[in-house]
mmCIF file of C-alpha atoms and ligand atoms in Angstrom:
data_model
loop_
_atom_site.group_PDB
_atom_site.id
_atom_site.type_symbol
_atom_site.label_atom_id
_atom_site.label_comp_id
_atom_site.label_asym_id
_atom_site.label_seq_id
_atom_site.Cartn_x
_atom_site.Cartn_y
_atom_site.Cartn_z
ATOM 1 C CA UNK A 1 166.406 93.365 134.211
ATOM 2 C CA UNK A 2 163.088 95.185 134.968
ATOM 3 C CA UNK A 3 160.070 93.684 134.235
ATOM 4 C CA UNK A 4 157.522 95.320 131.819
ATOM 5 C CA UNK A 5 154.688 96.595 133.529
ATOM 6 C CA UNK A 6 151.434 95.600 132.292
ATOM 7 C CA UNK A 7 149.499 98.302 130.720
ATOM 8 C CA UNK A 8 145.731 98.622 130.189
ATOM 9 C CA UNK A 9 142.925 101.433 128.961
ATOM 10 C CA UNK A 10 139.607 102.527 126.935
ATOM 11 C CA UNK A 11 140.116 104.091 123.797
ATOM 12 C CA UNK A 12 137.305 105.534 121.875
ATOM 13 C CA UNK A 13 137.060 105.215 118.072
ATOM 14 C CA UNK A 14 135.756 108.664 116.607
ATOM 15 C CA UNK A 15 134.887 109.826 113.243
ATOM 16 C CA UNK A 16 132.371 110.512 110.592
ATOM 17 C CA UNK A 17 130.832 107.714 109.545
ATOM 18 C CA UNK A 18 132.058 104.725 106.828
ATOM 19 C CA UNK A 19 135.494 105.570 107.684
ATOM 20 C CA UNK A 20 136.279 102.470 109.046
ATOM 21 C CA UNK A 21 136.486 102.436 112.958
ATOM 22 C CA UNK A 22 134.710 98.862 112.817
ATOM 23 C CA UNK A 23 136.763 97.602 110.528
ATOM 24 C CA UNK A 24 139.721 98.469 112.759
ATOM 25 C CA UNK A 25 138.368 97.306 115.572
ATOM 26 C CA UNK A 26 137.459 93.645 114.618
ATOM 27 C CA UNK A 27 141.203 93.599 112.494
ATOM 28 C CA UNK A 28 142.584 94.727 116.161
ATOM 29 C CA UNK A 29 140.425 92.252 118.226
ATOM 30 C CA UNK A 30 140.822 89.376 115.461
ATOM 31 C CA UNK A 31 137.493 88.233 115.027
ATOM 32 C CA UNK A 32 133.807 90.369 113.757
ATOM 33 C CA UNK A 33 132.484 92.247 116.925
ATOM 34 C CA UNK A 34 131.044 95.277 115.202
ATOM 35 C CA UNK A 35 129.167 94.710 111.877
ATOM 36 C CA UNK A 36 130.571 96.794 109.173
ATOM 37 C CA UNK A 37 129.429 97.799 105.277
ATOM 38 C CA UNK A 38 129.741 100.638 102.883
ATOM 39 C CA UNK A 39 126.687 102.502 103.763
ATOM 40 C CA UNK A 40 127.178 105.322 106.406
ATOM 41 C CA UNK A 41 125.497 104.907 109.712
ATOM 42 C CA UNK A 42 126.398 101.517 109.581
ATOM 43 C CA UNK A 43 127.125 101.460 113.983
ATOM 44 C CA UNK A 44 124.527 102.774 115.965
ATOM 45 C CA UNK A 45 125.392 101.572 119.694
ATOM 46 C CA UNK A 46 128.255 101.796 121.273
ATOM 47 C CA UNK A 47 130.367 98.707 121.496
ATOM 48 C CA UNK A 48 133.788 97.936 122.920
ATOM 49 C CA UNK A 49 136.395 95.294 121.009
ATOM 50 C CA UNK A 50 139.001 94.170 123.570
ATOM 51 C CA UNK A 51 142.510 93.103 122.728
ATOM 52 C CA UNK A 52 144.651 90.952 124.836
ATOM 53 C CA UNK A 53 148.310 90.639 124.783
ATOM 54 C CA UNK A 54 151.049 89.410 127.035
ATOM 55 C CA UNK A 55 151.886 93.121 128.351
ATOM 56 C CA UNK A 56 148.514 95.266 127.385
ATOM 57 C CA UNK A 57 144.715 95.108 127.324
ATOM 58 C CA UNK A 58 143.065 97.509 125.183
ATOM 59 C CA UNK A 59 139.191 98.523 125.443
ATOM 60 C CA UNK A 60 138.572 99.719 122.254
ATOM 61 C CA UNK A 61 135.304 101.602 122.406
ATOM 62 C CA UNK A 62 133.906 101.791 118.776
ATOM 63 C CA UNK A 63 130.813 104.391 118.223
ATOM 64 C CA UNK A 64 128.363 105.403 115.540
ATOM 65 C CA UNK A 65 129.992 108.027 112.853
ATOM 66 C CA UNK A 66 128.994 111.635 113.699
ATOM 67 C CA UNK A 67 126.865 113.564 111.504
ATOM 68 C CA UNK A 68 124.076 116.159 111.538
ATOM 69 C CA UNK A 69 121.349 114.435 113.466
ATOM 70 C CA UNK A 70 117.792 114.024 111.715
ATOM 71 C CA UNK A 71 115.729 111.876 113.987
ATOM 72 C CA UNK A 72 115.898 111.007 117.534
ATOM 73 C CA UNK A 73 117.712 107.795 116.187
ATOM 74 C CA UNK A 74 120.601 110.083 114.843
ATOM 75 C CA UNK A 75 120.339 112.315 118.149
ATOM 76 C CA UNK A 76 121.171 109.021 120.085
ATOM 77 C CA UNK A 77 124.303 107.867 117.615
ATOM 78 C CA UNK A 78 125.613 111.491 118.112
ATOM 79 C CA UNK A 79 125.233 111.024 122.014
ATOM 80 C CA UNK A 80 126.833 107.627 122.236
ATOM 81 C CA UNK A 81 130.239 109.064 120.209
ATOM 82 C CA UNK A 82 130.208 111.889 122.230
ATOM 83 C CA UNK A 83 129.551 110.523 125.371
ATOM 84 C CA UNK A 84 132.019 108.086 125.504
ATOM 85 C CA UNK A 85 135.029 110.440 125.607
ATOM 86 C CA UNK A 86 134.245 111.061 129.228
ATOM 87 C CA UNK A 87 135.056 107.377 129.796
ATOM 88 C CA UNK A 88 138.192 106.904 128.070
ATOM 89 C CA UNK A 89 141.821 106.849 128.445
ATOM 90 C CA UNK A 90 142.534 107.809 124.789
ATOM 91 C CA UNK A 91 141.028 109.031 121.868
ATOM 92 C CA UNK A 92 141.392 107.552 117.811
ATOM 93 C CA UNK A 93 140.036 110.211 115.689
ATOM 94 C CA UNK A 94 139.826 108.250 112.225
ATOM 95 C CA UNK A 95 139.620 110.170 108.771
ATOM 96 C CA UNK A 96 139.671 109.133 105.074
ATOM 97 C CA UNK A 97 143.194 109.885 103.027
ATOM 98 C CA UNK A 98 142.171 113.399 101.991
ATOM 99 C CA UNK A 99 142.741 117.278 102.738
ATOM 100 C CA UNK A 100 140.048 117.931 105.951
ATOM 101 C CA UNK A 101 136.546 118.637 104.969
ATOM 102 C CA UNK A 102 133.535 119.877 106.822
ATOM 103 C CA UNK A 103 132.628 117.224 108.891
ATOM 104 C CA UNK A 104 136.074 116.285 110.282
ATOM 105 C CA UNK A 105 136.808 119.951 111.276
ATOM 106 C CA UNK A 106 133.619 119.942 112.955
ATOM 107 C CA UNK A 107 134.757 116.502 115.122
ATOM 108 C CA UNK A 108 138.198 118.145 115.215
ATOM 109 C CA UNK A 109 137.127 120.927 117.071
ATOM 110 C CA UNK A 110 134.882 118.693 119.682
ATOM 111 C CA UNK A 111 138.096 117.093 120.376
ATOM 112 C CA UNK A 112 140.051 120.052 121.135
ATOM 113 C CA UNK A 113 137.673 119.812 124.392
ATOM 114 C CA UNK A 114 139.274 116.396 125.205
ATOM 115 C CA UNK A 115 141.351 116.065 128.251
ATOM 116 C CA UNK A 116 143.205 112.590 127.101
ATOM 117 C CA UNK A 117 145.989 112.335 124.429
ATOM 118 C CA UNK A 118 144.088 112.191 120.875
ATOM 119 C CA UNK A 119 145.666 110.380 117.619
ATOM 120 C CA UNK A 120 144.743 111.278 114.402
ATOM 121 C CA UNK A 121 144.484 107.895 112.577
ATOM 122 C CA UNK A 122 144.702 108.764 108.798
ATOM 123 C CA UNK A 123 142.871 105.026 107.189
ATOM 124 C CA UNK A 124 142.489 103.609 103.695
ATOM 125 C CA UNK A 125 146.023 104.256 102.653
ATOM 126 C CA UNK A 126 145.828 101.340 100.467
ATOM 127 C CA UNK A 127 143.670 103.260 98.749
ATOM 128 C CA UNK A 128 145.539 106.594 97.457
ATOM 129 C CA UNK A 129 149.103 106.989 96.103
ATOM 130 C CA UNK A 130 152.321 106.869 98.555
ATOM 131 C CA UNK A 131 152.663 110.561 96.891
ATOM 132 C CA UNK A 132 149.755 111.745 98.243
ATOM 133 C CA UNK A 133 150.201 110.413 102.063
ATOM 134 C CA UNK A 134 152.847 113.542 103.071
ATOM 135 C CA UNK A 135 150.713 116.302 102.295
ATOM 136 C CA UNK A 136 147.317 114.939 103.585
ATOM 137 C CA UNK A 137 149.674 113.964 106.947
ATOM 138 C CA UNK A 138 151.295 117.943 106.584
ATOM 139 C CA UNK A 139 147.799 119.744 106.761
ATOM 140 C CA UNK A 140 146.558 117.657 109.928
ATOM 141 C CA UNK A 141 150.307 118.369 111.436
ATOM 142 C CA UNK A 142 149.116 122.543 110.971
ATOM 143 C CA UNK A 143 145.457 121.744 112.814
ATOM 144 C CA UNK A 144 148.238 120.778 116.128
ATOM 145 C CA UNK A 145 146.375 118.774 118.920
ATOM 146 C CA UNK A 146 147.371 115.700 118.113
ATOM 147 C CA UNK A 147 149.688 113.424 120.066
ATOM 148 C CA UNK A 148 150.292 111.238 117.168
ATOM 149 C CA UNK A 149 149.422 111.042 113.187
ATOM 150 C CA UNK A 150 149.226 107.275 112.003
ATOM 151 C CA UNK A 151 148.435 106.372 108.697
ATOM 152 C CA UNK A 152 147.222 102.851 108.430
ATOM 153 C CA UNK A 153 144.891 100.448 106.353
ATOM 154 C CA UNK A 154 142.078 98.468 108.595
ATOM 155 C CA UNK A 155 141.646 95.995 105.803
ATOM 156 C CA UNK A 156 145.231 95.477 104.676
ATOM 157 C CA UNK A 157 146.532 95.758 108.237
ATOM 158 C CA UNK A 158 149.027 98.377 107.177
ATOM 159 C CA UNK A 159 150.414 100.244 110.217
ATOM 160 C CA UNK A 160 148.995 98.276 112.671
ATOM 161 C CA UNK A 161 151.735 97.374 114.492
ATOM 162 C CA UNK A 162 153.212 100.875 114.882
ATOM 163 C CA UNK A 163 149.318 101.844 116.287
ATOM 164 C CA UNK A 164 149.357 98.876 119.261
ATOM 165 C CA UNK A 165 153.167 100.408 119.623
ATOM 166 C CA UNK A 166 152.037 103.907 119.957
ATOM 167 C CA UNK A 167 149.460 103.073 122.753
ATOM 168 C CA UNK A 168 151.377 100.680 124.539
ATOM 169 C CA UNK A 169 153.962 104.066 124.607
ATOM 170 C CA UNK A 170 150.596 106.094 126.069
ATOM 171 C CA UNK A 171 148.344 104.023 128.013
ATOM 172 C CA UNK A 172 148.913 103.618 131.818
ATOM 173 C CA UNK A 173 150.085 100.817 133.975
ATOM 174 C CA UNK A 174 146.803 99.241 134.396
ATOM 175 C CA UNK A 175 145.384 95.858 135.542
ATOM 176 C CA UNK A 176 143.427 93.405 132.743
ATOM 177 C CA UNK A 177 140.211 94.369 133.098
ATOM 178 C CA UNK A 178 138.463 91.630 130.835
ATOM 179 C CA UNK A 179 139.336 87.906 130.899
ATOM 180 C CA UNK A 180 141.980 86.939 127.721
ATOM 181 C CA UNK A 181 139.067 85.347 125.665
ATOM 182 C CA UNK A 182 136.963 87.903 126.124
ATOM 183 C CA UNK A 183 136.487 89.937 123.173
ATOM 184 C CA UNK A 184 133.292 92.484 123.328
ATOM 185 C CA UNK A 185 131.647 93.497 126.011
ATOM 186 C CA UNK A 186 128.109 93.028 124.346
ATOM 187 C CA UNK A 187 126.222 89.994 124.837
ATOM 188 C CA UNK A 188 125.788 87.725 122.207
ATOM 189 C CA UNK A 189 121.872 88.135 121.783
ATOM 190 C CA UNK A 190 123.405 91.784 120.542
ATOM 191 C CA UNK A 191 125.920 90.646 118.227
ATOM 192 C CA UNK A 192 123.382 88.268 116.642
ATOM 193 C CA UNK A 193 121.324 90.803 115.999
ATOM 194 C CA UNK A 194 123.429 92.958 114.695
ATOM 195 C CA UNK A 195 124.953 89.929 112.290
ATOM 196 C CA UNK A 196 121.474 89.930 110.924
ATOM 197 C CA UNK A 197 121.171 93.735 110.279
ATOM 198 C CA UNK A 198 124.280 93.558 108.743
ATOM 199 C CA UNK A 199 123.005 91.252 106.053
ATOM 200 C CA UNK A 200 120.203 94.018 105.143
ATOM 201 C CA UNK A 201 122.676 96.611 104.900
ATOM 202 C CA UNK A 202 124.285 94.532 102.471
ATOM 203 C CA UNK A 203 121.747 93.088 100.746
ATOM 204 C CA UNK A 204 119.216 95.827 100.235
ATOM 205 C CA UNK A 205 119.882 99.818 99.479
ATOM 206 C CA UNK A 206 118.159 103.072 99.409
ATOM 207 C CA UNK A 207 116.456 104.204 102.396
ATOM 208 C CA UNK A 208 115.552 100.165 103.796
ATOM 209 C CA UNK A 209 119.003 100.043 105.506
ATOM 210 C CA UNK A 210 118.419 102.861 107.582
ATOM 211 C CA UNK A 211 114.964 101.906 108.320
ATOM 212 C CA UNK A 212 115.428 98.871 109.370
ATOM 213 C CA UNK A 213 116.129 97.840 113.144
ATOM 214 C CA UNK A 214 116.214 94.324 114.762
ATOM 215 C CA UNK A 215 115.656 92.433 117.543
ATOM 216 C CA UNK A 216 116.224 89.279 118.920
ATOM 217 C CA UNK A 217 113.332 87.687 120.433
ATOM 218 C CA UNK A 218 114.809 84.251 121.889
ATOM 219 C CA UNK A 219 118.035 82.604 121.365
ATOM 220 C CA UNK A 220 118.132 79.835 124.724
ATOM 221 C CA UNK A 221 115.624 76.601 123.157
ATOM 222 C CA UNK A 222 117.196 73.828 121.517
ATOM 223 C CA UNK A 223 115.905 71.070 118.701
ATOM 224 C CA UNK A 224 117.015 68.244 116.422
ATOM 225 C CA UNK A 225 120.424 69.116 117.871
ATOM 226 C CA UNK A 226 120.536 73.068 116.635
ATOM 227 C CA UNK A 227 120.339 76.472 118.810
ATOM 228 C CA UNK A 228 116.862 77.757 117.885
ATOM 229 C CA UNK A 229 116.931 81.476 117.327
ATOM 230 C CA UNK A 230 114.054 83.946 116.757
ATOM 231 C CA UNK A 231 114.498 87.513 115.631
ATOM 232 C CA UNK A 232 111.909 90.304 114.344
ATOM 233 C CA UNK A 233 112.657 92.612 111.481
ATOM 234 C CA UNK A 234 111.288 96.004 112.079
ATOM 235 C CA UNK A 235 111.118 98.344 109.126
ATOM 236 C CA UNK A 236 108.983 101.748 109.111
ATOM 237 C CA UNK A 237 106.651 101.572 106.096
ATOM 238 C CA UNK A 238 105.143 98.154 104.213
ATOM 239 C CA UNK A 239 106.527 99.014 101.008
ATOM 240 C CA UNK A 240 110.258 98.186 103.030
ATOM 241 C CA UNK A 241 108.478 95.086 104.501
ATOM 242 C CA UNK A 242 108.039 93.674 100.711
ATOM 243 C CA UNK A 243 111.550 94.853 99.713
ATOM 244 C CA UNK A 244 112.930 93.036 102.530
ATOM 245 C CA UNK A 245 110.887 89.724 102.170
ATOM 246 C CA UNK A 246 111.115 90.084 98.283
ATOM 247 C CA UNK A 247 109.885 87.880 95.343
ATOM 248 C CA UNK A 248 108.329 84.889 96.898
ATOM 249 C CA UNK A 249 110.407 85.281 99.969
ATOM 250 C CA UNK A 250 113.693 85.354 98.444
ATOM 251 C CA UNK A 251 114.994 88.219 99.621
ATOM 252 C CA UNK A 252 114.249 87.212 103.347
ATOM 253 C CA UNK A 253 115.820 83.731 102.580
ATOM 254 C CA UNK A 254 118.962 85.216 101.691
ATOM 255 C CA UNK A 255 119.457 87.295 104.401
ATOM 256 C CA UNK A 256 118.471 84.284 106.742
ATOM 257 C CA UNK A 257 121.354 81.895 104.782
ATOM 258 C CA UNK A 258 124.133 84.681 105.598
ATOM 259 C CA UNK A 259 123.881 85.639 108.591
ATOM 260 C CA UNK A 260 123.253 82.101 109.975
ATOM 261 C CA UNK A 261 126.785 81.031 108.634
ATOM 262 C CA UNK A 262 128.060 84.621 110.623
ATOM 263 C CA UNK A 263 126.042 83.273 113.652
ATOM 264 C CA UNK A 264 127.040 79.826 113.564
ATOM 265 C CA UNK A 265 130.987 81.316 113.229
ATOM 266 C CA UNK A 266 130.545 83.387 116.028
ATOM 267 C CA UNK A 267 128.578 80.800 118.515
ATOM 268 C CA UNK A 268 130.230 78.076 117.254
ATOM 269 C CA UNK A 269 127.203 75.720 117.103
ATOM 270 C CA UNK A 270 123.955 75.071 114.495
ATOM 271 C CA UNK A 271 121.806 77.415 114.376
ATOM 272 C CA UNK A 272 117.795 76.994 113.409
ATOM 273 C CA UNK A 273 117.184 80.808 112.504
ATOM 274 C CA UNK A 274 113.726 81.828 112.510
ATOM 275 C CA UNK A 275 113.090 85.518 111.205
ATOM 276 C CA UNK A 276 109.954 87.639 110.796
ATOM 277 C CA UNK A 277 109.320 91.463 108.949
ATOM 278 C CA UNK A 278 107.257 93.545 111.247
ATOM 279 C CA UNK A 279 106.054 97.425 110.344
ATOM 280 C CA UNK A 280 106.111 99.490 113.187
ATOM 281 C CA UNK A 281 105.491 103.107 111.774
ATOM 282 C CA UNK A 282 108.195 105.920 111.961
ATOM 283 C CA UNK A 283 110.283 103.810 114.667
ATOM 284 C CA UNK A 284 113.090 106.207 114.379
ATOM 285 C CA UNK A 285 111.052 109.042 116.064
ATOM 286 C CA UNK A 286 109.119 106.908 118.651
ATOM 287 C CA UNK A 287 111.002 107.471 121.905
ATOM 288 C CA UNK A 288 109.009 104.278 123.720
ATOM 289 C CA UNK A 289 110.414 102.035 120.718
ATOM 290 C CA UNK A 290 113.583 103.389 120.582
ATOM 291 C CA UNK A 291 114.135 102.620 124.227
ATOM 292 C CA UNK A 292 112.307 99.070 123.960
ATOM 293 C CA UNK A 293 114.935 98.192 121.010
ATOM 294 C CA UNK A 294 118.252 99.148 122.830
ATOM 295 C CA UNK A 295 118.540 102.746 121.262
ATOM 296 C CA UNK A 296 118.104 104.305 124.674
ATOM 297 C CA UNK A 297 119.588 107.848 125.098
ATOM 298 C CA UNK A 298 119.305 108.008 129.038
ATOM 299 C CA UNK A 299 121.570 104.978 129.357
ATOM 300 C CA UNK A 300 124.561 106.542 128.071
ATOM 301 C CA UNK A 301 126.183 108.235 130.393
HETATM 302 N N1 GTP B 1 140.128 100.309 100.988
HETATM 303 C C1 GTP B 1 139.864 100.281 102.281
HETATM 304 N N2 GTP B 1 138.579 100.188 102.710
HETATM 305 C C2 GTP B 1 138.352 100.178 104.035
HETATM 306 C C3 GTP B 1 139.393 100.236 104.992
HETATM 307 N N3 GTP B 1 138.854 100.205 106.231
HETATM 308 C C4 GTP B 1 137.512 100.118 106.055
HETATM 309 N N4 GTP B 1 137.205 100.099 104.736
HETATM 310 C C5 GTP B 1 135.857 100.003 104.145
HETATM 311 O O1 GTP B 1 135.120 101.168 104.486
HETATM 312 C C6 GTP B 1 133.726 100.856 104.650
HETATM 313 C C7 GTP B 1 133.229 101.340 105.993
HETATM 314 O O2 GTP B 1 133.799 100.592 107.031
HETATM 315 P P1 GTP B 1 133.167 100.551 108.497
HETATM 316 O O3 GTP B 1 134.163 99.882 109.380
HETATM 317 O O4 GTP B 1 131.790 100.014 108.463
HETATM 318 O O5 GTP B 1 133.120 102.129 108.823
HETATM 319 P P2 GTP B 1 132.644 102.858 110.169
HETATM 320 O O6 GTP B 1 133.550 104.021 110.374
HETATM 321 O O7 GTP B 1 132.530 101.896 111.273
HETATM 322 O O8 GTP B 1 131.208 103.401 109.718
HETATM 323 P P3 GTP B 1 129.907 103.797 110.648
HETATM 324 O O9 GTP B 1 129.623 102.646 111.541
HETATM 325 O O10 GTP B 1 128.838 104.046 109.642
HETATM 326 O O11 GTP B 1 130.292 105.044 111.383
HETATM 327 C C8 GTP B 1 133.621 99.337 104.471
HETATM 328 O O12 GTP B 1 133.210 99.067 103.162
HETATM 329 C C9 GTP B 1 135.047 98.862 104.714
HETATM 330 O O13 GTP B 1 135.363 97.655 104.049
HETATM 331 C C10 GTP B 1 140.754 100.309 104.501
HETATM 332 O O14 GTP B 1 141.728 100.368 105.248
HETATM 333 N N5 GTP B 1 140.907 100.328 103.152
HETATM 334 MG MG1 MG B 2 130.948 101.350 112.412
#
């Protein structure tokens, strides 16, 4: 019998934003890589999720949701989604169960550009009747340009299976670029900092989510037998500085208590988390800070 040739590629994860491409990413890689919550604009960097089986390794290259930019913060998200379909293999484009709207022609026609195979991954089907699944599927069949339409769930792992199926089917005989227990490409002083904005994006609402950025300051001194870890808050104005800290510190507390647990699941150690709540004014539109803090547009390529 002929052996199954191994199979390997990048795939980008595309769509407007809250649809779900980090939810599918960490169900695909098994464990939290990206952060994810209900609020748009959740992702801001690129970051890849790599899966690992016994005949494929798939890069899967999650980006920020596109929308109309605002600031030089949403001028970078757009450029990291965008940019990475030079780089890839194969292209996800993800959409809510509904009719197409304004903001997914607008992707759909970006991707028409695309020189790789794209899917149209239709998530959330948990979410709307069987009934209504045909039709929504029929009207992205008449936009053509897709290889494939695939409805699944992210959070019920619905469809799954036939999606890992469908790429083996399309990616190329490849070598494993990433070790098997490798699962982001990131380093972890990212992820923890992103566990920790995570928390304020759940934990706080209104404009403070967007506003907020952070960064970890040092993560590599140990004492009383726990990982110490440092990490600044920045928010824009001081009125978000007292939302975040809160009543007597409570609010601050909070978000310390949750994402240590996250940290401490991902590291797999104790962690001693320090945090502080600095202003630095109008962050989003300082191009010195945005580079300093990792939202840098002349890195991507
Ligand atoms: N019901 C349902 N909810 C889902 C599903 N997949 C994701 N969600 C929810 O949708 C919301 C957005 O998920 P994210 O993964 O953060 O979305 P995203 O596309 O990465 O968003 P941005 O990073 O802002 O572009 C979260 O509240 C998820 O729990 C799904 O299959 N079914
Ligand atoms: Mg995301």
């Amino acid at each position: 019998m002929e052996e199954k040739k191994f199979k390997s590629g990048f795939v980008a994860l595309i769509g407007r934003p809250n649809v779900g491409k980090s939810t599918l990413m960490n169900y695909l890689v098994g464990q939290k890589v990206a952060i994810t919550s209900n609020k748009p604009q959740t992702t801001r960097n690129r970051i890849s999720g790599i899966y690992t089986s016994d005949d494929m390794q798939v890069v899967f290259v999650d980006t920020p949701g596109i929308f109309k930019p605002h600031s030089k913060l949403d001028d970078y998200m757009d450029k990291a989604s965008l940019s990475s379909l030079n780089d890839v293999d194969l292209v996800l484009f993800m959409v809510e169960p509904e009719e197409i709207g304004k903001g997914d022609q607008y992707i759909a026609d970006l991707l028409k550009e695309v020189k790789v195979p794209v899917f149209l991954v239709i998530n959330k089907v948990d979410e709307i009747h069987p009934n209504k699944l045909l039709p929504i599927m029929d009207s992205y069949h008449k936009l053509e340009g897709f290889k494939e339409i695939l409805p699944i769930s992210a959070t019920q792992g619905i469809g799954i299976e036939d999606l890992l199926a469908t790429l083996n089917k399309y990616l190329p005989e490849g070598p494993q670029y990433y070790s098997a227990d490798q699962i982001t490409d990131r380093p972890e002083y990212f992820v923890v900092a992103e566990l920790i904005r995570e928390q304020i994006l759940r934990l706080t609402s209104q404009e403070v989510p967007h506003a907020t950025a952070v960064a970890v300051d040092q993560m590599n001194k140990h004492q009383n037998g726990k990982l110490v870890i440092e990490a600044t808050i920045y928010v824009e104005r001081d009125g978000q500085k007292g939302i975040i800290i809160g009543k007597g510190g409570k609010m601050l507390k909070q978000v310390g208590i949750n994402s240590r647990k996250e940290i401490e699941d991902l590291l797999g150690e104790k962690v001693n988390l320090r945090l502080w709540v600095k202003v630095q004014h109008n962050w989003r539109s300082d191009p010195s800070f945005l580079k300093q803090i990792g939202y840098d547009k002349k890195e991507l390529s």
